[in-house]
């Protein structure tokens, strides 16, 4: 049994002990709690990528997501995920949207035609500058949605893990 599975099992086993008050507070921030780490990448109890922010220092992926967001999404979704008249505030969307849904919308795009207005979310499935950094974008927006990351450039960040360098080289190069 891997460490990740053991920790996930433990987290599930402990949940009922905490009683209803914690169950009520099990909002998005609770779900996003980092329980395992692999080479600087944090995972929640369900094994989905998440952020880790301690004393104002963000993990590398959250920082990277901040940068990628502001190069490829900000023009429509507004600074720091706060939304615009054209596209929704992702700080709200990510409060409830799960990882798989996020991935598929960003990869495939979406079109909303109504009220004489056509708003288009482009498909980024063939854009390496986006799809090589999907998890980074997801964890950054998740941190914003939970109120864990403040607006603006995170002032302190962890070093870039070797795993991130390797994944980037193979994704961008391949
Ligand atoms: C050209 C403008 C544009 C860009 C650039 C853009 N989006 Fe969007 N996005 C939209 C619009 C418009 C919608 C709403 C579409 C709809 O209503 O179906 C949307 C919807 C979404 C949604 C679904 C939100 C919800 O609440 O349902 C996600 C997630 C999303 N975008 C993520 C991203 C990410 C991540 C990036 C950057 C990689 C990005 N978008 C870049 C225009 C854009």
Coordinates of C-alpha atoms and ligand atoms in Angstrom, one line a residue:
X1 CA 0.0 0.0 0.0
X2 CA 1.4 3.3 -1.0
X3 CA 1.9 6.2 1.5
X4 CA -0.7 8.1 -0.4
X5 CA -3.3 5.4 0.0
X6 CA -2.6 5.0 3.7
X7 CA -2.9 8.7 4.3
X8 CA -6.1 9.0 2.3
X9 CA -7.5 6.0 4.2
X10 CA -6.5 7.6 7.5
X11 CA -8.1 10.9 6.6
X12 CA -11.3 9.1 5.7
X13 CA -11.3 7.1 8.9
X14 CA -10.8 10.2 11.1
X15 CA -13.5 12.2 9.4
X16 CA -16.5 10.8 11.3
X17 CA -14.8 11.3 14.7
X18 CA -14.7 15.1 14.1
X19 CA -18.5 15.2 14.2
X20 CA -21.0 17.3 12.4
X21 CA -19.4 20.7 12.9
X22 CA -16.4 19.7 10.8
X23 CA -18.6 18.0 8.3
X24 CA -20.4 21.3 7.8
X25 CA -17.1 23.2 7.5
X26 CA -15.9 20.7 4.9
X27 CA -16.1 23.3 2.3
X28 CA -13.8 23.7 -0.6
X29 CA -10.8 24.7 1.5
X30 CA -11.2 21.6 3.7
X31 CA -11.3 19.4 0.6
X32 CA -8.3 21.1 -0.8
X33 CA -6.1 20.4 2.2
X34 CA -2.8 19.0 1.1
X35 CA -2.3 15.5 2.6
X36 CA 0.5 14.1 0.5
X37 CA 3.4 15.4 -1.4
X38 CA 5.4 14.1 -4.3
X39 CA 8.5 16.1 -5.3
X40 CA 6.9 19.4 -4.3
X41 CA 3.5 18.6 -5.9
X42 CA 0.7 18.4 -3.3
X43 CA -2.3 16.2 -3.5
X44 CA -5.6 16.3 -1.5
X45 CA -7.2 13.3 0.1
X46 CA -8.8 12.3 -3.2
X47 CA -5.5 12.4 -5.0
X48 CA -6.2 15.6 -6.9
X49 CA -3.6 18.3 -7.2
X50 CA -3.8 21.1 -4.6
X51 CA -1.9 24.0 -3.3
X52 CA 0.1 24.4 -0.1
X53 CA 0.7 27.8 1.3
X54 CA 2.6 28.3 4.5
X55 CA 3.5 31.6 6.1
X56 CA 2.9 33.3 2.8
X57 CA 5.2 31.0 0.8
X58 CA 3.3 29.3 -2.0
X59 CA 4.3 25.9 -3.5
X60 CA 6.0 26.1 -6.9
X61 CA 2.9 24.9 -8.9
X62 CA 0.7 27.6 -7.4
X63 CA 3.3 30.2 -8.4
X64 CA 3.6 28.8 -11.8
X65 CA -0.1 28.7 -12.2
X66 CA -0.2 32.4 -11.3
X67 CA 2.2 33.1 -14.1
X68 CA 0.4 30.9 -16.7
X69 CA -3.0 32.3 -15.8
X70 CA -1.8 35.8 -16.3
X71 CA -0.3 35.0 -19.7
X72 CA -3.2 32.9 -21.1
X73 CA -6.4 33.4 -19.2
X74 CA -6.3 36.8 -17.7
X75 CA -7.3 38.7 -20.9
X76 CA -10.8 37.2 -20.6
X77 CA -11.2 36.0 -17.0
X78 CA -9.8 39.2 -15.4
X79 CA -6.9 39.7 -13.1
X80 CA -6.5 37.1 -10.4
X81 CA -9.5 35.1 -11.6
X82 CA -11.9 37.8 -10.6
X83 CA -13.9 37.7 -13.9
X84 CA -14.9 40.3 -16.5
X85 CA -17.9 41.3 -18.5
X86 CA -16.9 38.6 -21.0
X87 CA -16.0 35.6 -19.0
X88 CA -16.9 34.2 -15.6
X89 CA -14.9 34.7 -12.3
X90 CA -12.9 31.5 -12.0
X91 CA -12.5 32.3 -8.3
X92 CA -16.2 31.4 -8.0
X93 CA -16.2 28.6 -10.5
X94 CA -13.4 26.7 -8.7
X95 CA -15.3 26.7 -5.4
X96 CA -17.4 23.8 -6.8
X97 CA -15.8 22.7 -10.1
X98 CA -13.9 19.4 -9.8
X99 CA -10.6 18.7 -11.4
X100 CA -11.8 16.5 -14.2
X101 CA -14.4 19.1 -15.3
X102 CA -11.8 21.9 -15.2
X103 CA -9.5 19.8 -17.4
X104 CA -12.1 19.0 -19.9
X105 CA -13.4 22.6 -20.2
X106 CA -9.9 24.0 -20.7
X107 CA -8.9 21.3 -23.2
X108 CA -12.2 21.4 -25.2
X109 CA -13.4 24.9 -24.7
X110 CA -17.1 25.9 -24.5
X111 CA -19.5 28.2 -26.3
X112 CA -22.3 30.0 -24.7
X113 CA -24.8 31.4 -27.2
X114 CA -27.7 33.3 -25.7
X115 CA -29.3 36.7 -25.3
X116 CA -27.8 37.8 -28.7
X117 CA -24.3 37.5 -27.2
X118 CA -21.8 34.9 -28.0
X119 CA -19.1 34.2 -25.5
X120 CA -16.5 31.7 -26.4
X121 CA -14.1 29.8 -24.2
X122 CA -11.3 28.7 -26.6
X123 CA -10.1 25.1 -26.6
X124 CA -6.5 24.9 -25.3
X125 CA -6.0 21.2 -25.9
X126 CA -3.4 21.8 -28.5
X127 CA -1.7 24.7 -26.8
X128 CA 1.4 23.5 -25.0
X129 CA 1.7 26.8 -23.0
X130 CA -1.5 25.8 -21.4
X131 CA -1.8 22.0 -21.4
X132 CA 1.7 21.5 -20.1
X133 CA 0.6 23.5 -17.1
X134 CA -2.9 22.4 -16.4
X135 CA -2.2 21.3 -12.9
X136 CA -0.5 24.6 -12.2
X137 CA -3.5 26.6 -13.4
X138 CA -5.8 24.3 -11.4
X139 CA -4.0 24.6 -8.1
X140 CA -3.5 28.4 -8.5
X141 CA -7.2 29.0 -9.2
X142 CA -8.2 26.6 -6.4
X143 CA -6.1 28.6 -4.0
X144 CA -7.7 31.8 -5.2
X145 CA -11.2 30.3 -4.9
X146 CA -10.5 29.1 -1.3
X147 CA -9.2 32.5 -0.4
X148 CA -5.8 30.9 0.4
X149 CA -3.9 32.9 -2.2
X150 CA -4.2 36.7 -2.1
X151 CA -4.6 38.8 -5.2
X152 CA -1.4 39.6 -7.1
X153 CA 1.9 38.0 -7.5
X154 CA 2.7 35.6 -4.6
X155 CA 5.6 37.3 -2.9
X156 CA 7.3 34.1 -1.7
X157 CA 7.5 30.7 -3.5
X158 CA 9.2 27.4 -3.1
X159 CA 12.0 26.4 -5.4
X160 CA 11.1 24.7 -8.7
X161 CA 11.2 21.0 -8.0
X162 CA 13.2 18.7 -10.3
X163 CA 10.0 16.9 -11.1
X164 CA 8.5 20.1 -12.5
X165 CA 11.6 20.7 -14.6
X166 CA 11.5 17.2 -16.0
X167 CA 7.8 17.2 -16.7
X168 CA 8.1 20.6 -18.4
X169 CA 11.0 19.5 -20.6
X170 CA 9.2 16.4 -21.8
X171 CA 5.8 18.1 -22.3
X172 CA 7.2 21.2 -24.1
X173 CA 9.7 19.2 -26.1
X174 CA 7.5 16.3 -27.0
Ligands
LIG1 C1 -11.0 34.4 -25.3 C2 -11.5 34.5 -24.0 C3 -11.1 33.4 -23.0 C4 -9.8 33.0 -22.7 C5 -8.5 33.4 -23.2 C6 -10.0 32.0 -21.7 N1 -11.3 31.8 -21.4 FE1 -12.2 30.5 -20.1 N2 -14.0 31.1 -20.6 C7 -14.3 32.1 -21.5 C8 -15.7 32.3 -21.6 C9 -16.5 33.3 -22.4 C10 -16.3 31.3 -20.7 C11 -17.8 31.0 -20.5 C12 -18.3 30.1 -21.5 C13 -19.7 29.6 -21.3 O1 -20.4 30.4 -20.7 O2 -20.0 28.5 -21.6 C14 -15.2 30.6 -20.1 C15 -15.3 29.6 -19.2 C16 -14.3 28.9 -18.6 C17 -14.4 27.9 -17.5 C18 -15.8 27.4 -17.0 C19 -16.2 28.4 -15.9 C20 -17.6 28.0 -15.4 O3 -17.9 28.6 -14.3 O4 -18.3 27.2 -15.9 C21 -13.2 27.6 -17.1 C22 -12.8 26.6 -16.0 C23 -12.3 28.4 -17.9 N3 -13.0 29.2 -18.7 C24 -10.9 28.3 -17.7 C25 -10.0 29.1 -18.5 C26 -8.6 29.0 -18.3 C27 -7.8 28.1 -17.3 C28 -8.0 29.8 -19.3 C29 -6.5 30.0 -19.6 C30 -5.8 28.9 -19.9 C31 -9.1 30.4 -20.0 N4 -10.3 29.9 -19.5 C32 -9.0 31.3 -21.0 C33 -13.4 32.9 -22.2 C34 -12.0 32.7 -22.2

